[in-house]
Amino acid sequence: MISDRLITEKPQVKLKGFRSSQIKIIPAIPKDNDILRTIVSLKSTQQYSGLSAKSRALVDRMEESYGKKIKGVALEDADYVLSGHEFVEWDRLEKGQELRYLAYRYRYSKFPELKIIDDYPPCVQIEPSSICNFRCVMCYQTDASFSSRNSGHMGFLGLDLFKKAVDELEGHVEAITLASRGEPTLNKAFIPMLEYCRGKFLGLKVNSNASIMSEEIVHALFSNDVSTIVFSIDSADKKRYEEIRVGGKFVTLLQNLERFRNIRQKHYSASKTIVRISGVKINDDQNIDHMNEAWKKYADIIAFTNYTPWQSAYENPANDIESPCSELWRRLFVWQDGRVNPCDTDYKSTLSRWNLGTQTLSRIWNSSEYNELRRLHLAKERNKIEPCRRCISV
């Protein structure tokens, strides 16, 4: 099979985030002293006093963390300073968003590590579409029992249900990603969804395979407060790209990226939106330097994410991993049919016990069923859960 030839990575454990050797950040990186100075100067302003007590405590902790780092004092487990792509996000913030951003990033990065559960998850992924026009070799869309028309899993999220999610999350969650199992731009309500999110979230992200980048969609992405646009591209080589992204055409990709770039330069040159081109590292032939050289004119960040065998999630051999999965404390997923699921490795929703149509996301996040999953993971008993016992994410 072509996938056997292409996928040579055999990870035993998947960690969250990017390897430092697999990410290229193009803008300049701010200095720790400058960030600390900003925090100190803003603590006497309405920006600080207007935060919730919980968020103020997180900002205080980050102030202490930066003080320690600058003095060369070792950071404790609960300390946190910005790193990696967060530097780019910090540099692109509008005035008045700085402290709100720090509290958001602390929740996203440290709550899963410290196993803290708040009223809401740090991040929610909302799926406009479970349907995709590609069959990437490392993706669950290759599983016909999931992606076939009659599987019961295929469809588009309705705008009313989307608005229900957004209305609840506004003011409670900063990180909203429009994407999951399918290509979000296939949903005819995709642009109205973006418009409904305008001004409501600090970390609104869209993931796309860049196959549908009409002028209307590009304008909508830049004019509705999308903080990060991620284009999923795994290679700078035409042959290899089309082998991995089955159904994708390299010439169409180039045309769409050029259209995107031209509109960005002509109409949104001062835009704060971050553009990331992100591939999945599935073999040694993929080279971050080649990717950077080919795609840097279109993006602010070029990166490879760590591969996990999604395409065979329910057939992977059981493993002996005992570390709890951080996603149980980081995010939840809202599928196109309203079902809510703890992760997208379980792409056929065997773990789901919840539906947005009848429950609130806060209640789901803190439900006894969700907490039982967490308890089993913390007790080193993830081997009792399908498909957790076959998953390598921690």
XYZ file of C-alpha atoms in Angstrom, residues 134 208-213 231-238 241-242 245 248-260 277 291 295 298:
35
model
C -9.270 14.789 0.555
C -8.033 24.202 6.217
C -6.459 22.144 3.452
C -6.513 25.326 1.294
C -8.418 23.586 -1.488
C -11.241 26.155 -1.443
C -9.901 29.695 -1.169
C -3.045 25.586 6.015
C -2.359 21.850 6.130
C 0.453 21.198 3.646
C 2.916 18.355 4.129
C 5.423 18.833 1.349
C 6.937 21.378 -1.034
C 7.223 18.695 -3.714
C 4.308 18.231 -6.110
C 2.195 16.409 -1.783
C -0.322 14.650 -4.038
C -2.900 14.679 0.319
C -5.441 17.472 -3.624
C -3.863 19.097 -6.664
C -0.591 20.939 -6.250
C -1.370 23.430 -9.004
C -4.674 24.309 -7.298
C -2.865 24.717 -3.992
C -0.399 27.170 -5.536
C -3.173 29.143 -7.209
C -5.117 29.388 -3.956
C -2.092 30.428 -1.932
C -1.248 33.122 -4.484
C -4.816 34.429 -4.392
C -4.696 34.417 -0.595
C 1.577 26.271 7.147
C 9.210 23.651 3.518
C 6.221 28.455 1.711
C 2.802 32.815 2.306
